[in-house]
N, CA, C and O of each residue as an XYZ file, in Angstrom:
696
protein
N      53.068    -44.996      1.677
C      52.303    -44.086      0.812
C      52.096    -44.940     -0.341
O      52.878    -45.797     -0.752
N      50.820    -44.584     -0.885
C      49.981    -45.608     -1.789
C      49.433    -44.443     -2.835
O      49.135    -43.296     -2.502
N      49.364    -45.031     -4.260
C      48.862    -44.072     -5.194
C      47.690    -44.852     -6.030
O      47.765    -46.046     -6.320
N      46.844    -44.190     -6.296
C      45.820    -44.537     -7.525
C      45.804    -43.705     -8.760
O      45.701    -42.479     -8.730
N      45.922    -44.492     -9.966
C      46.111    -43.730    -11.052
C      44.986    -44.307    -11.617
O      44.861    -45.499    -11.898
N      43.785    -43.009    -11.849
C      42.646    -43.400    -12.601
C      42.868    -43.370    -14.442
O      43.042    -42.401    -15.181
N      42.791    -44.597    -14.710
C      43.205    -45.158    -16.093
C      41.944    -45.721    -16.945
O      42.031    -46.145    -18.097
N      40.710    -45.645    -16.143
C      39.806    -46.611    -16.735
C      38.858    -46.288    -18.023
O      38.258    -47.081    -18.749
N      38.926    -44.729    -18.073
C      37.915    -44.163    -19.062
C      38.203    -44.554    -20.550
O      39.178    -45.245    -20.843
N      37.183    -44.013    -21.616
C      37.441    -44.458    -22.805
C      38.206    -43.607    -23.708
O      38.678    -44.038    -24.760
N      38.331    -42.447    -23.326
C      39.098    -41.480    -24.012
C      38.458    -40.935    -25.367
O      39.142    -40.568    -26.322
N      37.295    -40.928    -25.344
C      36.223    -40.735    -26.925
C      36.843    -39.401    -27.344
O      37.360    -39.396    -28.461
N      36.876    -38.284    -26.644
C      37.317    -37.163    -26.967
C      38.539    -37.185    -27.969
O      38.649    -36.336    -28.853
N      39.307    -38.047    -27.809
C      40.631    -38.183    -28.812
C      40.316    -39.134    -30.195
O      41.184    -39.466    -31.002
N      39.059    -39.447    -30.268
C      38.722    -40.304    -31.528
C      39.505    -41.292    -31.599
O      39.753    -42.008    -30.629
N      40.062    -41.477    -32.920
C      40.824    -42.497    -33.686
C      42.140    -42.714    -32.698
O      42.627    -43.840    -32.601
N      42.535    -41.914    -32.179
C      43.961    -42.049    -31.147
C      43.695    -42.976    -30.096
O      44.616    -43.553    -29.518
N      42.362    -43.177    -29.781
C      41.993    -44.076    -28.617
C      41.372    -45.279    -28.948
O      41.085    -46.116    -28.092
N      41.131    -45.427    -30.228
C      40.421    -46.522    -30.723
C      40.980    -48.128    -30.378
O      40.248    -49.092    -30.155
N      42.139    -48.128    -30.395
C      42.848    -49.341    -30.170
C      43.837    -49.265    -28.748
O      44.361    -50.251    -28.231
N      43.961    -47.770    -28.226
C      44.772    -47.608    -27.145
C      44.262    -46.905    -26.162
O      43.893    -45.781    -26.501
N      44.066    -47.279    -24.677
C      43.527    -46.257    -23.705
C      44.394    -45.010    -23.664
O      45.598    -45.115    -23.901
N      43.931    -44.021    -23.422
C      44.299    -42.914    -23.279
C      45.560    -42.559    -22.442
O      46.282    -41.617    -22.770
N      45.804    -43.319    -21.374
C      47.167    -43.214    -20.648
C      48.164    -43.709    -21.213
O      49.293    -43.520    -20.760
N      47.918    -44.515    -22.426
C      49.036    -45.177    -23.040
C      49.588    -44.228    -24.138
O      50.710    -44.497    -24.567
N      48.916    -43.114    -24.660
C      49.326    -42.217    -25.515
C      50.846    -41.566    -25.285
O      51.087    -41.060    -24.189
N      51.668    -41.579    -26.119
C      53.000    -41.201    -25.835
C      53.187    -39.610    -26.014
O      52.632    -39.016    -26.938
N      54.002    -38.963    -25.076
C      54.304    -37.578    -25.077
C      55.809    -37.656    -24.744
O      56.241    -37.898    -23.617
N      56.556    -37.428    -25.828
C      58.208    -37.192    -25.717
C      58.899    -38.621    -25.311
O      59.764    -38.878    -24.474
N      58.184    -39.447    -26.225
C      58.799    -40.903    -26.095
C      58.476    -41.988    -25.027
O      59.038    -43.075    -24.897
N      57.341    -41.414    -24.205
C      56.908    -42.135    -22.985
C      55.425    -41.961    -22.820
O      54.905    -40.848    -22.892
N      54.701    -43.133    -22.584
C      53.345    -43.039    -22.318
C      53.088    -42.150    -21.101
O      53.957    -42.072    -20.233
N      52.064    -41.550    -21.004
C      51.682    -40.687    -20.040
C      51.627    -41.333    -18.638
O      51.980    -40.703    -17.641
N      51.158    -42.654    -18.582
C      50.896    -43.440    -17.477
C      52.436    -43.842    -16.847
O      52.749    -43.769    -15.659
N      53.324    -44.296    -17.997
C      54.479    -44.478    -17.194
C      55.379    -43.382    -16.734
O      56.193    -43.540    -15.824
N      55.192    -42.140    -17.463
C      55.568    -41.132    -16.783
C      55.236    -40.809    -15.447
O      56.086    -40.472    -14.623
N      53.899    -40.911    -15.181
C      53.218    -40.716    -13.746
C      54.104    -41.875    -12.836
O      54.716    -41.499    -11.836
N      54.120    -43.216    -13.237
C      54.795    -44.150    -12.249
C      56.077    -43.774    -12.144
O      56.531    -43.751    -11.000
N      56.806    -43.463    -13.058
C      58.314    -43.026    -12.826
C      58.353    -41.960    -11.812
O      59.105    -42.020    -10.839
N      57.467    -40.893    -12.058
C      57.775    -39.565    -10.989
C      57.362    -39.956     -9.556
O      57.878    -39.414     -8.579
N      56.154    -41.179     -9.432
C      55.972    -41.593     -8.136
C      57.188    -42.314     -7.649
O      57.420    -42.282     -6.440
N      57.998    -42.969     -8.461
C      59.137    -44.063     -7.938
C      60.100    -42.931     -7.638
O      60.685    -43.110     -6.570
N      60.440    -41.786     -8.293
C      61.282    -40.742     -8.005
C      60.969    -40.470     -6.237
O      61.850    -40.450     -5.378
N      59.850    -40.325     -6.056
C      59.357    -39.773     -4.665
C      59.337    -40.757     -3.804
O      58.990    -40.408     -2.675
N      59.655    -42.171     -3.976
C      59.600    -43.263     -2.943
C      58.026    -43.665     -2.966
O      57.535    -44.195     -1.969
N      57.337    -43.434     -3.986
C      56.028    -44.153     -3.825
C      55.829    -45.280     -4.987
O      55.632    -45.048     -6.179
N      55.923    -46.496     -4.387
C      56.034    -47.627     -4.950
C      54.619    -48.589     -4.928
O      54.526    -49.540     -5.704
N      53.969    -48.387     -4.354
C      52.706    -49.042     -3.894
C      51.516    -48.172     -4.894
O      50.916    -47.182     -4.476
N      51.360    -48.649     -6.009
C      50.534    -48.158     -7.020
C      49.579    -49.106     -7.426
O      49.793    -50.310     -7.564
N      48.441    -48.475     -7.626
C      47.348    -49.330     -8.190
C      46.570    -48.371     -9.353
O      46.328    -47.171     -9.228
N      46.250    -49.206    -10.493
C      45.404    -48.452    -11.575
C      44.133    -49.119    -11.670
O      43.934    -50.331    -11.588
N      43.225    -48.124    -11.866
C      41.968    -48.718    -12.325
C      41.942    -48.930    -13.725
O      42.608    -48.256    -14.510
N      41.183    -49.856    -14.052
C      41.077    -50.296    -15.562
C      39.498    -50.556    -15.919
O      38.657    -50.993    -15.134
N      39.311    -50.218    -17.165
C      38.002    -50.556    -17.694
C      38.114    -50.878    -19.321
O      37.908    -51.993    -19.802
N      38.470    -49.721    -20.060
C      38.722    -49.784    -21.540
C      40.023    -50.281    -21.784
O      41.081    -49.886    -21.292
N      39.774    -51.446    -22.828
C      41.175    -52.241    -23.171
C      42.178    -52.609    -21.992
O      43.389    -52.520    -22.195
N      41.761    -52.954    -20.958
C      42.549    -53.352    -19.779
C      43.637    -53.943    -20.090
O      44.623    -53.347    -19.658
N      43.902    -55.057    -20.777
C      45.060    -55.956    -20.971
C      46.200    -55.119    -21.533
O      47.391    -55.330    -21.300
N      45.636    -53.996    -22.419
C      46.802    -53.295    -23.119
C      47.509    -52.526    -22.233
O      48.708    -52.396    -22.480
N      46.978    -51.878    -21.071
C      47.777    -51.218    -20.058
C      48.414    -52.359    -19.244
O      49.616    -52.211    -19.022
N      47.841    -53.447    -18.769
C      48.687    -54.276    -18.128
C      49.715    -54.889    -18.573
O      50.625    -55.170    -17.794
N      49.794    -55.268    -20.103
C      50.759    -55.801    -20.823
C      51.912    -54.846    -21.066
O      53.000    -55.308    -21.410
N      51.709    -53.322    -20.881
C      52.708    -52.331    -20.885
C      53.285    -52.071    -19.685
O      54.493    -51.859    -19.577
N      52.401    -52.068    -18.624
C      53.123    -51.430    -17.254
C      53.579    -52.619    -16.107
O      54.094    -52.406    -15.009
N      53.216    -53.961    -16.725
C      53.399    -55.078    -16.041
C      53.303    -55.245    -14.497
O      52.203    -55.212    -13.947
N      54.438    -55.422    -13.808
C      54.326    -55.461    -12.552
C      54.659    -54.402    -11.795
O      54.866    -54.497    -10.585
N      54.737    -53.278    -12.482
C      55.221    -51.741    -11.910
C      53.905    -51.211    -11.150
O      53.947    -50.153    -10.521
N      52.811    -51.937    -11.228
C      51.432    -51.441    -10.492
C      50.538    -52.865    -10.229
O      50.714    -53.955    -10.773
N      49.734    -52.569     -9.427
C      48.666    -53.419     -9.127
C      47.517    -52.933     -9.855
O      47.465    -51.739    -10.151
N      46.541    -53.773    -10.193
C      45.326    -53.475    -11.042
C      44.133    -53.624    -10.494
O      43.976    -54.563     -9.714
N      43.118    -52.794    -10.763
C      41.842    -52.997    -10.111
C      40.815    -52.702    -11.547
O      40.644    -51.615    -12.099
N      40.303    -53.847    -11.875
C      39.285    -53.747    -13.128
C      37.906    -53.617    -12.595
O      37.368    -54.291    -11.716
N      37.325    -52.403    -13.444
C      36.017    -52.114    -13.152
C      35.079    -52.653    -14.163
O      35.323    -52.449    -15.352
N      34.034    -53.317    -13.806
C      33.138    -54.167    -15.147
C      32.636    -52.963    -15.628
O      32.630    -52.757    -16.842
N      32.115    -51.947    -14.654
C      31.181    -50.607    -15.196
C      32.179    -49.517    -14.412
O      32.751    -49.759    -13.349
N      32.264    -48.270    -15.159
C      33.016    -47.343    -14.846
C      32.305    -46.578    -13.391
O      31.125    -46.228    -13.365
N      33.140    -46.424    -12.367
C      32.719    -46.074    -10.991
C      32.854    -44.550    -10.794
O      32.151    -43.888    -10.030
N      34.025    -43.987    -11.721
C      34.136    -42.730    -11.523
C      35.275    -42.539    -10.229
O      35.712    -43.518     -9.624
N      35.635    -41.281     -9.942
C      36.740    -40.787     -9.192
C      36.209    -41.277     -7.688
O      36.827    -42.205     -7.166
N      35.426    -40.866     -7.191
C      34.737    -41.265     -5.785
C      34.198    -42.775     -5.796
O      34.231    -43.366     -4.716
N      33.755    -43.381     -6.802
C      33.280    -44.697     -6.712
C      34.585    -45.598     -6.730
O      34.610    -46.577     -5.983
N      35.753    -45.298     -7.606
C      36.815    -46.242     -7.424
C      37.411    -45.776     -5.876
O      37.637    -46.669     -5.059
N      37.564    -44.879     -5.649
C      38.147    -44.606     -4.202
C      37.560    -45.531     -3.257
O      38.273    -46.194     -2.503
N      36.148    -45.621     -3.256
C      35.270    -46.221     -2.092
C      35.497    -47.837     -2.339
O      35.553    -48.624     -1.395
N      35.615    -48.217     -3.644
C      35.813    -49.570     -4.264
C      37.305    -50.046     -3.688
O      37.487    -51.191     -3.276
N      38.074    -49.300     -3.703
C      39.553    -49.678     -3.091
C      39.812    -49.173     -1.600
O      40.941    -48.782     -1.304
N      38.871    -49.175     -0.734
C      38.841    -48.604      0.490
C      39.931    -49.432      1.318
O      40.843    -48.944      1.986
N      39.687    -50.579      1.162
C      40.364    -51.709      2.087
C      41.842    -51.801      1.745
O      42.612    -52.370      2.519
N      42.289    -51.219      0.525
C      43.838    -51.222     -0.131
C      44.124    -49.848      0.436
O      45.251    -49.740      0.918
N      43.338    -48.755      0.485
C      43.944    -47.514      0.552
C      43.732    -46.924      2.127
O      44.390    -45.934      2.449
N      42.847    -47.514      3.062
C      42.429    -46.896      4.172
C      43.615    -46.736      5.285
O      43.382    -45.961      6.212
N      44.738    -47.342      5.260
C      45.828    -47.328      6.191
C      46.844    -46.427      6.283
O      47.728    -46.435      7.140
N      46.681    -45.487      5.205
C      47.725    -44.298      5.094
C      47.345    -43.280      4.164
O      46.364    -43.511      3.457
N      47.928    -42.235      4.048
C      47.479    -41.084      3.093
C      47.602    -41.869      1.810
O      48.150    -42.972      1.811
N      47.013    -41.227      0.514
C      47.252    -41.728     -0.647
C      46.798    -40.660     -1.688
O      45.918    -39.809     -1.560
N      47.518    -40.883     -2.625
C      47.431    -39.987     -3.998
C      46.379    -40.539     -4.791
O      46.091    -41.727     -4.648
N      45.695    -39.729     -5.712
C      44.822    -40.177     -6.518
C      45.345    -39.087     -7.795
O      45.545    -37.881     -7.654
N      45.478    -39.794     -8.912
C      46.092    -39.122    -10.117
C      45.246    -39.458    -11.220
O      44.810    -40.593    -11.412
N      45.013    -38.447    -11.956
C      44.189    -38.839    -13.341
C      45.526    -39.309    -14.387
O      46.619    -38.745    -14.438
N      45.151    -40.319    -15.060
C      46.005    -41.140    -15.818
C      46.158    -40.421    -17.222
O      46.833    -40.968    -18.094
N      45.548    -39.220    -17.448
C      45.960    -38.458    -18.587
C      46.528    -37.127    -18.415
O      46.241    -36.171    -19.136
N      47.372    -37.096    -17.401
C      47.814    -35.985    -16.631
C      49.356    -36.080    -16.610
O      49.931    -37.007    -16.041
N      50.100    -34.933    -17.350
C      51.425    -34.847    -17.145
C      51.944    -33.727    -16.298
O      51.349    -32.679    -16.549
N      52.837    -33.618    -15.402
C      53.086    -32.748    -14.610
C      54.558    -32.978    -13.873
O      55.088    -34.074    -13.688
N      55.096    -31.659    -13.492
C      56.395    -31.952    -12.779
C      56.279    -31.729    -11.348
O      57.038    -30.992    -10.718
N      55.104    -32.524    -10.742
C      54.655    -32.548     -9.319
C      55.638    -33.017     -8.587
O      56.072    -34.149     -8.800
N      56.118    -32.259     -7.659
C      57.025    -32.741     -6.557
C      56.193    -33.226     -5.466
O      55.710    -32.464     -4.629
N      55.980    -34.783     -5.468
C      55.022    -35.451     -4.630
C      55.571    -35.323     -3.054
O      54.864    -35.334     -2.046
N      57.089    -35.196     -3.121
C      57.488    -34.884     -1.571
C      57.150    -33.840     -0.999
O      56.880    -33.847      0.202
N      57.100    -32.774     -1.717
C      56.905    -31.421     -1.239
C      55.388    -31.459     -0.783
O      55.002    -30.933      0.260
N      54.600    -32.110     -1.637
C      53.158    -32.196     -1.285
C      52.770    -32.945     -0.227
O      51.816    -32.656      0.494
N      53.620    -34.104     -0.072
C      53.447    -34.591      1.271
C      53.725    -34.002      2.516
O      53.118    -34.212      3.566
N      54.839    -33.128      2.306
C      55.292    -32.406      3.566
C      54.293    -31.390      3.960
O      54.248    -31.127      5.161
N      53.411    -30.718      3.093
C      52.621    -29.706      3.420
C      51.260    -30.155      3.650
O      50.463    -29.319      4.076
N      50.851    -31.398      3.424
C      49.518    -32.110      3.574
C      49.160    -32.004      5.201
O      49.845    -32.544      6.069
N      48.216    -31.376      5.402
C      47.831    -31.458      6.701
C      46.742    -32.632      7.139
O      45.837    -32.846      6.332
N      46.765    -33.255      8.123
C      45.897    -34.448      8.765
C      44.564    -33.893      8.506
O      44.322    -32.701      8.696
N      43.553    -34.871      8.007
C      42.222    -34.698      7.859
C      41.777    -33.754      6.735
O      40.636    -33.294      6.703
N      42.842    -33.443      5.686
C      42.412    -32.572      4.773
C      42.656    -33.257      3.273
O      43.545    -34.108      3.271
N      42.124    -33.059      2.243
C      42.582    -33.303      0.974
C      43.190    -32.198      0.407
O      42.498    -31.183      0.330
N      44.424    -32.159     -0.043
C      45.439    -31.369     -0.781
C      45.083    -31.706     -2.130
O      45.094    -32.837     -2.616
N      44.728    -30.494     -2.765
C      44.592    -30.721     -4.326
C      45.580    -29.960     -5.147
O      45.590    -28.747     -4.936
N      46.366    -30.395     -5.987
C      47.316    -29.658     -6.967
C      46.410    -28.798     -7.945
O      45.518    -29.239     -8.669
N      46.780    -27.608     -7.830
C      45.979    -26.526     -8.632
C      47.110    -25.488     -9.317
O      48.184    -25.186     -8.797
N      46.602    -25.018    -10.619
C      47.349    -23.873    -11.227
C      46.400    -22.750    -10.526
O      45.720    -22.896     -9.510
N      46.524    -21.689    -11.269
C      45.878    -20.512    -10.781
C      44.418    -20.802    -11.046
O      43.742    -20.014    -10.385
N      43.822    -21.463    -11.615
C      42.418    -21.383    -11.820
C      41.782    -22.874    -11.577
O      40.684    -22.948    -11.025
N      42.401    -23.945    -11.948
C      41.889    -25.253    -11.939
C      42.621    -26.503    -11.330
O      43.840    -26.426    -11.171
N      42.123    -27.356    -11.069
C      42.743    -28.583    -10.378
C      43.662    -29.228    -11.600
O      43.343    -29.371    -12.780
N      44.687    -29.509    -11.054
C      45.605    -30.274    -12.209
C      45.623    -31.840    -12.115
O      46.660    -32.410    -12.456
N      44.677    -32.491    -11.729
C      44.709    -33.959    -11.614
C      45.374    -34.634    -10.743
O      45.714    -35.784    -11.023
N      45.670    -34.117     -9.621
C      46.385    -34.813     -8.615
C      45.803    -34.268     -7.265
O      45.667    -33.071     -7.010
N      45.444    -35.421     -6.349
C      44.979    -35.171     -5.051
C      45.622    -36.143     -3.898
O      45.904    -37.321     -4.115
N      45.792    -35.553     -2.778
C      46.366    -36.133     -1.684
C      45.345    -36.239     -0.443
O      45.047    -35.265      0.248
N      44.827    -37.587     -0.238
C      43.943    -37.805      0.471
C      44.380    -38.368      1.992
O      45.302    -39.176      2.111
N      43.719    -37.922      2.998
C      44.203    -38.524      4.412
C      43.525    -39.739      4.594
O      42.383    -39.847      4.147
N      44.097    -40.726      5.221
C      43.395    -41.924      5.693
C      42.206    -41.679      6.481
O      41.399    -42.608      6.509
N      41.912    -40.585      7.154
C      40.602    -40.217      7.668
C      39.583    -40.087      6.691
O      38.447    -40.075      7.166
N      39.672    -39.985      5.438
C      38.789    -39.936      4.353
C      37.629    -40.672      4.600
O      36.491    -40.201      4.599
N      37.960    -41.937      4.831
C      36.821    -42.896      4.826
C      36.036    -42.794      6.059
O      34.985    -43.432      6.018
N      36.272    -42.156      7.145
C      35.548    -42.169      8.109
C      34.683    -40.542      8.124
O      33.635    -40.279      8.714
N      35.499    -39.662      7.300
C      34.862    -38.445      7.195
C      35.098    -37.901      5.678
O      36.168    -37.377      5.365
N      34.065    -38.056      4.795
C      34.385    -37.841      3.526
C      33.928    -36.353      3.333
O      33.692    -36.056      2.162
N      33.777    -35.470      4.167
C      33.553    -33.973      4.044
C      34.835    -33.372      4.540
O      34.774    -32.218      4.964
N      36.108    -34.064      4.545
C      37.457    -33.223      4.610
C      37.454    -32.181      3.939
O      36.886    -32.178      2.846
N      38.152    -30.928      4.479
C      38.409    -29.940      3.814
C      39.297    -29.965      2.593
O      40.340    -30.608      2.707
N      39.044    -29.356      1.423
C      39.770    -29.411      0.384
C      40.804    -28.056      0.221
O      40.394    -26.915      0.008
N      42.103    -28.407      0.358
C      43.312    -27.158      0.455
C      44.135    -27.300     -1.070
O      44.709    -28.260     -1.585
N      43.918    -25.923     -1.522
C      44.617    -26.091     -2.768
C      46.118    -26.054     -2.538
O      46.578    -25.426     -1.584
N      46.847    -26.680     -3.346
C      48.299    -26.688     -3.403
C      48.909    -26.213     -4.559
O      48.988    -27.026     -5.480
N      49.414    -24.961     -4.763
C      49.672    -24.179     -5.923
C      51.494    -23.918     -5.934
O      52.046    -22.858     -5.637
N      52.060    -24.974     -6.286
C      53.367    -24.799     -6.292
C      53.813    -23.652     -7.490
O      53.316    -23.575     -8.613
N      54.794    -22.866     -6.975
C      54.969    -21.683     -7.891
C      55.825    -22.056     -9.413
O      55.931    -21.314    -10.389
N      56.322    -23.314     -9.256
C      56.959    -23.915    -10.540
C      56.244    -24.812    -11.247
O      56.847    -25.473    -12.093
N      54.872    -25.010    -11.052
C      54.025    -26.148    -11.515
C      54.061    -25.963    -13.081
O      54.000    -24.878    -13.658
N      54.160    -27.093    -13.620
C      54.132    -27.200    -15.205
C      53.212    -28.500    -15.348
O      53.656    -29.583    -14.969
N      52.206    -28.417    -15.777
C      51.092    -29.306    -16.137
C      50.446    -29.247    -17.678
O      50.447    -28.271    -18.428
N      49.921    -30.514    -17.917
C      49.002    -30.435    -19.297
C      48.069    -31.792    -18.992
O      48.513    -32.763    -18.378
N      46.983    -31.724    -19.410
C      46.102    -33.068    -19.367
C      46.048    -33.286    -20.919
O      46.159    -32.283    -21.625
N      45.894    -34.460    -21.484
C      45.902    -34.766    -22.864
C      44.488    -35.380    -23.265
O      44.437    -36.345    -24.028
N      43.143    -34.697    -22.641
C      42.114    -35.299    -22.676
C      41.617    -34.711    -24.174
O      40.833    -35.393    -24.833
N      41.973    -33.761    -24.550
C      41.297    -33.700    -26.055
C      42.624    -33.437    -27.011
O      43.776    -33.372    -26.582
N      42.217    -33.297    -28.418
C      43.201    -33.395    -29.489
C      44.033    -31.797    -29.105
O      45.257    -31.676    -29.051
N      43.369    -31.054    -28.949
C      44.079    -29.582    -28.766
C      45.117    -30.045    -27.704
O      46.331    -30.097    -27.898
N      44.462    -30.379    -26.540
C      45.377    -30.260    -25.242
C      46.714    -31.172    -25.458
O      47.839    -30.866    -25.061
N      46.336    -32.430    -26.213
C      47.485    -33.330    -26.494
C      48.478    -32.605    -27.455
O      49.687    -32.673    -27.232
N      48.043    -31.990    -28.398
C      49.154    -31.042    -29.226
C      49.876    -30.192    -28.316
O      51.106    -30.224    -28.335
N      49.195    -29.357    -27.436
C      49.714    -28.481    -26.700
C      50.937    -29.233    -25.840
O      52.059    -28.728    -25.846
N      50.689    -30.356    -25.166
C      51.487    -31.252    -24.453
C      52.679    -31.624    -25.225
O      53.796    -31.332    -24.799
N      52.506    -32.278    -26.385
C      53.447    -32.549    -27.297
C      54.514    -31.428    -27.666
O      55.715    -31.626    -27.847
N      53.831    -30.191    -27.744
C      54.885    -29.062    -27.952
C      55.872    -28.673    -26.863
O      57.082    -28.466    -26.956
N      54.943    -28.614    -25.646
C      55.571    -28.192    -24.301
C      56.552    -29.198    -23.965
O      57.588    -28.792    -23.438
N      56.406    -30.527    -24.190
C      57.266    -31.500    -23.783
C      58.313    -32.386    -24.656
O      59.102    -33.288    -24.374
N      57.919    -31.651    -25.945
C      58.497    -32.300    -27.032
C      60.156    -31.985    -27.390
O      60.698    -32.543    -28.345
């Protein structure tokens, strides 16, 4: 099982907080968001991880070191573009795609157990996507795979994309 962490964006909505630091390296409760994601993936046996990079890439690589592989994007490709660019690395098995600015208590093992062949399982709260998707290996032959919501009862999640949401995350996880 593999995972792609999306960490290439500029984080402009966070202003000065991301002037010299990529958004996934912002700390909540003493740990950067991306390190928390990697730790949770490891707990669930997912150790083949790749992180896409663009803005301040060496700041991330110097922090994460060998805990992940890296894919530098000279220009931002977006969610789908990054998946397509990494097709050769991802295509042999199911794979997670996780937003690098999202904190959650996602049970990746439970998500894998519920994943149906040929579908994209999307972590959701009651109303919106919670920044995690589980793609089938068949995705590269059929990009119109049905998207199935996964709404665990005990889901706790925060994205830190705006100052207000970052403060909510710090209160919740602090």
